[in-house]
Coordinates of C-alpha atoms in Angstrom, one line a residue:
M78 CA 13.8 -3.1 -6.2
T79 CA 10.8 -5.1 -5.6
H80 CA 8.9 -2.6 -3.5
G81 CA 9.2 1.0 -2.5
G82 CA 9.4 2.3 1.1
N83 CA 13.0 1.3 1.6
V84 CA 13.7 4.2 4.1
W85 CA 15.8 2.0 6.3
Q86 CA 18.8 2.5 4.4
G87 CA 21.5 5.2 5.4
E88 CA 20.4 7.1 8.5
G89 CA 16.9 6.0 8.7
P90 CA 13.4 7.0 7.8
G91 CA 13.7 10.6 8.8
A92 CA 16.5 11.2 6.4
W93 CA 14.3 10.8 3.3
L94 CA 11.7 12.4 1.2
D95 CA 10.0 9.0 0.1
Y96 CA 8.2 9.2 -3.5
S97 CA 8.8 5.3 -3.7
A98 CA 5.8 4.3 -1.5
N99 CA 2.2 5.7 -1.9
I100 CA 1.4 6.4 1.5
R101 CA -1.0 9.3 2.8
P102 CA 1.5 12.4 3.0
E103 CA 0.5 13.6 6.3
G104 CA 0.9 10.4 8.0
M105 CA -2.0 8.8 9.9
P106 CA -4.9 11.0 10.7
E107 CA -5.5 11.8 14.3
W108 CA -8.5 9.6 14.6
V109 CA -6.3 6.7 13.6
R110 CA -3.9 7.8 16.3
Q111 CA -6.6 7.6 18.8
A112 CA -7.8 4.2 17.9
L113 CA -4.2 2.8 18.0
R114 CA -4.1 4.3 21.7
R115 CA -7.3 2.4 22.4
G116 CA -5.8 -0.8 20.8
M117 CA -3.0 -0.5 23.1
E118 CA -5.3 -1.1 25.9
S119 CA -6.2 -4.7 24.5
A120 CA -2.5 -5.6 24.0
A121 CA -2.5 -8.0 27.2
Y122 CA -5.4 -10.2 25.8
Y123 CA -5.6 -12.5 22.7
P124 CA -7.3 -10.7 20.0
E125 CA -10.9 -11.8 19.2
A126 CA -10.4 -15.1 17.1
G127 CA -13.6 -14.8 15.0
M128 CA -12.9 -11.1 14.3
E129 CA -16.6 -10.4 14.4
R130 CA -16.4 -6.8 15.5
A131 CA -13.8 -6.0 12.9
T132 CA -15.8 -7.7 10.3
R133 CA -19.1 -5.9 11.2
A134 CA -17.3 -2.7 10.9
M135 CA -15.5 -3.2 7.8
A136 CA -18.9 -4.3 6.1
A137 CA -20.2 -1.1 7.2
Y138 CA -17.3 0.8 5.8
L139 CA -17.6 -1.0 2.5
G140 CA -21.5 -0.9 2.5
I141 CA -21.8 -4.8 2.0
S142 CA -23.0 -7.6 4.0
P143 CA -20.7 -9.0 6.9
E144 CA -21.1 -12.2 5.4
C145 CA -19.0 -11.1 2.5
V146 CA -16.1 -9.8 4.3
L147 CA -12.9 -11.2 5.8
P148 CA -10.5 -9.0 7.6
T149 CA -6.9 -9.8 6.9
A150 CA -3.4 -8.5 8.0
G151 CA -3.1 -6.3 5.1
G152 CA -3.7 -6.8 1.6
I153 CA -0.9 -9.3 1.2
S154 CA -2.9 -11.9 3.2
A155 CA -5.8 -11.3 1.2
I156 CA -4.0 -11.6 -2.0
E157 CA -2.5 -14.9 -0.6
L158 CA -5.9 -16.2 0.2
A159 CA -7.4 -15.4 -2.8
G160 CA -4.7 -17.2 -4.5
R161 CA -6.0 -20.6 -3.4
V162 CA -8.8 -20.7 -5.8
G163 CA -8.5 -22.0 -9.5
R164 CA -6.1 -24.4 -11.2
E165 CA -3.9 -21.9 -12.9
T166 CA -3.2 -18.3 -12.1
V167 CA -3.4 -15.5 -15.2
V168 CA -1.9 -12.3 -14.1
L169 CA -2.8 -9.1 -16.3
T170 CA 0.6 -6.9 -16.3
P171 CA 2.1 -4.5 -15.3
C172 CA 1.0 -5.3 -11.8
F173 CA 2.1 -6.0 -8.2
C174 CA 4.4 -8.8 -8.1
E175 CA 2.8 -10.7 -5.2
Y176 CA 0.1 -12.1 -7.6
E177 CA 2.7 -14.2 -9.2
Q178 CA 5.0 -14.8 -6.2
L179 CA 2.1 -16.0 -3.7
S180 CA 0.3 -18.1 -6.2
P181 CA 0.6 -21.9 -5.6
R182 CA -0.6 -22.5 -9.1
P183 CA 1.4 -22.2 -12.5
V184 CA 1.2 -18.6 -13.7
R185 CA 0.5 -17.1 -17.2
K186 CA 1.2 -13.5 -17.8
V187 CA -1.1 -11.4 -20.1
S188 CA 0.0 -7.7 -20.8
L189 CA -2.5 -4.9 -20.8
L190 CA 0.1 -2.6 -22.5
R191 CA -1.3 -1.7 -25.8
G192 CA 0.5 0.5 -28.5
E193 CA 1.1 4.2 -27.8
R194 CA 1.2 3.9 -24.1
R195 CA -2.1 2.6 -23.9
I196 CA -3.8 0.3 -21.3
A197 CA -6.8 -2.2 -22.1
V198 CA -7.8 -6.0 -21.7
P199 CA -6.9 -7.6 -25.1
E200 CA -10.0 -8.7 -26.9
D201 CA -8.3 -11.9 -28.1
M202 CA -7.2 -13.1 -24.6
R203 CA -7.7 -16.7 -24.3
L204 CA -8.2 -17.9 -20.7
P205 CA -7.4 -21.7 -19.6
E206 CA -10.2 -23.6 -17.8
E207 CA -10.9 -22.8 -14.1
C208 CA -8.2 -20.2 -13.8
L209 CA -7.9 -17.4 -11.3
V210 CA -7.3 -13.9 -13.2
W211 CA -5.7 -11.0 -11.3
L212 CA -6.7 -7.4 -12.1
C213 CA -5.2 -4.6 -10.2
N214 CA -7.6 -1.7 -10.1
P215 CA -6.5 0.9 -10.1
L216 CA -3.5 -0.4 -11.8
N217 CA -0.4 -0.3 -10.0
P218 CA 2.2 1.2 -11.3
V219 CA 0.1 3.0 -13.9
G220 CA -2.7 4.4 -11.8
C221 CA -5.3 4.0 -14.5
A222 CA -8.7 2.7 -13.1
F223 CA -11.1 0.2 -14.9
S224 CA -14.9 1.2 -14.9
R225 CA -17.2 -1.1 -13.1
E226 CA -18.7 -2.1 -16.6
E227 CA -15.2 -3.1 -17.9
V228 CA -14.6 -5.2 -15.0
L229 CA -17.9 -6.8 -15.3
R230 CA -17.3 -7.5 -19.0
L231 CA -13.9 -9.2 -17.9
L232 CA -15.8 -11.3 -15.2
R233 CA -18.1 -12.7 -17.8
R234 CA -15.3 -13.7 -20.0
V235 CA -13.6 -15.4 -16.9
E236 CA -16.9 -17.0 -15.9
D237 CA -17.2 -18.4 -19.3
A238 CA -14.0 -20.3 -18.8
G239 CA -15.1 -21.6 -15.4
G240 CA -12.7 -19.4 -13.7
W241 CA -12.4 -16.7 -10.9
L242 CA -11.6 -13.1 -11.4
A243 CA -9.6 -11.5 -8.4
V244 CA -9.6 -7.7 -8.2
D245 CA -7.0 -6.1 -6.1
E246 CA -8.5 -2.7 -4.9
A247 CA -5.5 -1.7 -2.7
F248 CA -5.9 2.0 -4.0
I249 CA -9.6 1.9 -4.6
E250 CA -10.4 4.6 -1.9
Y251 CA -8.9 7.2 -4.4
C252 CA -11.5 6.2 -7.0
P253 CA -14.4 4.5 -5.1
E254 CA -16.9 4.8 -8.0
H255 CA -14.7 1.8 -9.7
S256 CA -15.2 -0.5 -6.9
V257 CA -16.8 -3.9 -7.5
A258 CA -16.8 -5.0 -3.8
D259 CA -20.6 -4.7 -3.6
M260 CA -20.8 -7.3 -6.6
V261 CA -19.5 -10.2 -4.8
E262 CA -22.7 -11.5 -3.1
R263 CA -24.4 -12.1 -6.5
C264 CA -21.2 -12.8 -8.4
E265 CA -19.7 -16.1 -6.9
R266 CA -16.8 -16.1 -9.3
L267 CA -15.5 -12.6 -8.0
L268 CA -13.2 -11.9 -5.2
V269 CA -11.9 -8.3 -4.2
A270 CA -8.9 -7.9 -2.2
G271 CA -8.3 -4.6 -0.3
S272 CA -5.9 -2.8 2.0
L273 CA -6.5 0.3 4.4
T274 CA -2.8 1.0 4.9
K275 CA -2.3 3.4 2.1
I276 CA -5.0 6.0 2.7
L277 CA -4.8 5.8 6.3
G278 CA -0.8 6.1 6.5
I279 CA -0.2 3.1 8.3
P280 CA 1.8 0.6 6.5
G281 CA 3.2 -0.6 9.8
V282 CA -0.2 -1.7 10.9
R283 CA -1.4 -4.6 8.7
L284 CA -5.0 -4.0 7.9
G285 CA -6.9 -5.3 4.9
Y286 CA -9.7 -7.3 3.6
L287 CA -11.1 -10.1 1.2
C288 CA -14.5 -9.8 -0.2
A289 CA -16.4 -12.9 -1.7
A290 CA -19.7 -14.6 -1.8
P291 CA -20.4 -16.3 1.6
R292 CA -19.9 -19.7 0.2
V293 CA -16.5 -19.1 -1.3
L294 CA -15.4 -16.9 1.8
E295 CA -16.2 -19.7 4.3
G296 CA -14.0 -22.1 2.5
L297 CA -11.1 -19.7 2.4
R298 CA -11.8 -18.6 6.0
K299 CA -10.4 -22.1 7.1
R300 CA -7.0 -21.2 5.4
Q301 CA -6.8 -18.2 7.6
R302 CA -4.4 -18.1 10.7
T303 CA -5.9 -17.7 14.1
W304 CA -5.7 -14.2 15.5
E305 CA -5.3 -12.8 12.1
L306 CA -5.8 -9.2 13.2
N307 CA -3.6 -7.7 16.0
C308 CA -5.3 -5.4 18.6
F309 CA -4.3 -2.2 16.7
A310 CA -5.5 -3.3 13.5
E311 CA -9.1 -4.3 15.1
A312 CA -9.1 -1.0 16.7
V313 CA -8.6 0.9 13.5
A314 CA -11.2 -1.7 11.7
C315 CA -13.7 -0.8 14.4
A316 CA -13.3 2.7 14.0
L317 CA -13.9 3.0 10.1
P318 CA -17.3 3.5 9.7
E319 CA -17.7 6.8 11.5
H320 CA -14.7 8.3 9.5
R321 CA -15.7 7.4 6.1
E322 CA -16.1 11.2 5.0
E323 CA -12.5 11.9 6.3
V324 CA -11.3 9.3 4.0
R325 CA -13.2 10.6 1.1
S326 CA -12.0 14.1 1.8
D327 CA -8.2 12.7 1.8
A328 CA -9.0 11.3 -1.6
R329 CA -10.3 14.4 -3.2
E330 CA -7.2 16.3 -1.8
N331 CA -5.1 13.6 -3.4
A332 CA -6.7 14.2 -6.6
R333 CA -6.1 17.8 -6.5
R334 CA -2.4 17.5 -5.6
R335 CA -2.0 14.7 -8.3
E336 CA -3.3 16.7 -11.0
R337 CA -1.1 19.6 -9.9
L338 CA 2.1 17.5 -9.8
R339 CA 1.1 16.1 -13.2
E340 CA 1.1 19.7 -14.8
Q341 CA 4.5 20.1 -13.5
L342 CA 6.0 17.2 -14.6
E343 CA 4.5 17.5 -18.1
G344 CA 6.0 20.9 -17.7
L345 CA 9.7 19.5 -17.7
G346 CA 8.9 17.6 -20.9
L347 CA 8.0 14.1 -19.4
F348 CA 5.1 11.7 -20.2
V349 CA 2.8 11.1 -17.5
Y350 CA 0.4 8.4 -17.8
P351 CA -3.4 9.4 -16.6
S352 CA -3.8 8.3 -13.0
Q353 CA -6.9 8.0 -10.7
A354 CA -4.4 6.8 -7.7
A355 CA -2.2 8.1 -5.3
F356 CA 0.8 7.9 -7.9
L357 CA 1.9 8.8 -11.2
L358 CA 3.8 6.7 -13.8
V359 CA 6.3 8.7 -15.7
D360 CA 8.3 8.1 -18.7
L361 CA 11.5 10.0 -18.6
G362 CA 12.3 9.2 -22.2
R363 CA 16.0 8.2 -21.3
D364 CA 17.9 6.0 -18.9
A365 CA 16.5 6.7 -15.4
R366 CA 19.4 5.5 -13.5
P367 CA 21.3 8.8 -13.3
V368 CA 18.2 10.6 -12.4
V369 CA 17.4 8.2 -9.5
A370 CA 21.0 8.5 -8.3
R371 CA 20.9 12.2 -8.5
L372 CA 17.4 12.2 -6.6
K373 CA 18.9 9.9 -3.7
E374 CA 21.8 12.4 -3.4
T375 CA 19.5 15.1 -2.7
G376 CA 17.4 12.8 0.0
I377 CA 14.5 11.9 -2.3
L378 CA 13.7 8.1 -3.0
V379 CA 11.6 7.3 -6.3
R380 CA 10.4 3.9 -7.4
E381 CA 12.2 2.4 -10.4
C382 CA 9.9 0.2 -12.6
T383 CA 12.5 -1.9 -14.1
D384 CA 10.8 -5.2 -12.3
F385 CA 7.6 -4.5 -13.8
D386 CA 6.7 -6.5 -17.0
G387 CA 6.5 -4.0 -19.9
L388 CA 8.1 -1.4 -18.1
D389 CA 11.6 -2.8 -17.8
D390 CA 13.2 -0.5 -20.5
G391 CA 14.7 1.6 -17.6
R392 CA 12.9 5.0 -18.5
H393 CA 10.0 4.8 -16.1
L394 CA 9.4 5.9 -12.5
R395 CA 6.5 5.8 -10.3
L396 CA 6.1 8.8 -8.1
A397 CA 3.8 9.0 -5.2
V398 CA 1.5 12.1 -4.7
K399 CA 2.6 14.2 -1.6
G400 CA 1.9 17.6 -0.2
D401 CA 2.5 20.8 -2.5
E402 CA 5.4 21.8 -0.7
N403 CA 7.4 18.5 -1.1
N404 CA 6.1 18.2 -4.7
A405 CA 7.8 21.5 -5.4
R406 CA 10.9 20.1 -4.0
L407 CA 10.7 17.1 -6.2
I408 CA 10.1 19.3 -9.1
R409 CA 13.1 21.5 -8.4
A410 CA 15.2 18.4 -8.0
L411 CA 14.3 17.0 -11.4
G412 CA 14.5 20.5 -12.9
E413 CA 18.3 20.4 -11.9
V414 CA 19.2 17.1 -13.8
P415 CA 18.7 16.4 -17.5
A416 CA 15.6 14.3 -16.5
C417 CA 13.9 14.5 -19.8
G418 CA 15.0 13.4 -23.2
E419 CA 13.1 12.3 -26.3
N420 CA 9.7 13.7 -24.8
R421 CA 10.8 17.2 -25.4

C-alpha cells in the first residue's frame, strides 16, 4: 500500500471507518461547503490563469508576501515543482514516497531513525554539492515535528553544500509554530510545500502551495500548467484568510483527541511515537497483518507502514486521529485481537 484512503474497495466509501487517511474527521467545514457552492458558479468559465486572487488570499492566510507564494493543485504539484531544483535529491526517511517518485534527479536516502525509536538528523550526514534535501515536517508517518531552530540548522548545512532545502509542511496546520514558510523571502535556498486538503477535509479538491524566494519561484512558475487551480480550489483559497481561527480551533481539537487516543493505545500495551500531527505511529510489537485483516473484517481501514524506509519490519501502523466515538470503536476492535506483543 503506497497511500491510505483506499475506500473505493468493496461497497465503497460509506462502508469503511477509514483510519488510513489523515483527513478532518467531520469532513469539510460549512464555510468550505459554501465556498465550493460559490465556485460552482464559475465552472462555466476558464479559471484565472495567473491565479492572482488565490495567490493574494493564500499569502494573507500564510502571513507572507504574495511574491513568495504559488498556489498549486494539491501538495503533490508543489512537490513536483520543487523537485526541479538541484543536481541530486537527498530524501530524509521515513517519509512520503513522492519525493523520490517525482524526482527527475538521482535520489539518495538518509535515515532519520536513530536507536531506541528516536528521530534526529544525523550529525555526520554528508551532502552532495548542489543537492535538494527533502524534510517532511511534521514527519509522515511518525508525526514528530522539528523546531524552527532545527530546520534552520539543517538549512545552513544544506547551504554550505550549495544546495536547497525543501520542507514539506502538509500537516503544519496541526503545529503552526514549527512552520518556516515566513523564512523563504530571506532564505533563497529554502522552499516550503504545503497542502490544505487534510485540515479542511477536501482531498478531492486539490489545493496546495509552494513558497520560495521571488526569484526562485519565478523560475518554477514557468514550469507550472496553465489553469492550475480549478474553480472550486480557487473559491476555497479565496475564503481562507477570514477562517484562520476556525482552522486553528480544529487543530486544537485534534491535539486533544490525539492525546486521548495515544493514552488508550498505550493502555493496550502498544508503543506510540510522540506526534504533533493528525496521526499516530504505533509499533504493535508483532506482525501487523493479522491485526489489519481483523480490523478490515470489522469495517476499519488502517495504514500499514511496510513501504516506509526503516519501518518495513511489518510491526508498524499509522492511525489517523478521529472523533472520540470512532476512536473508542477502534480501541474496542484492537482490544478484541492480540494486537500487542513484546511491548507488554
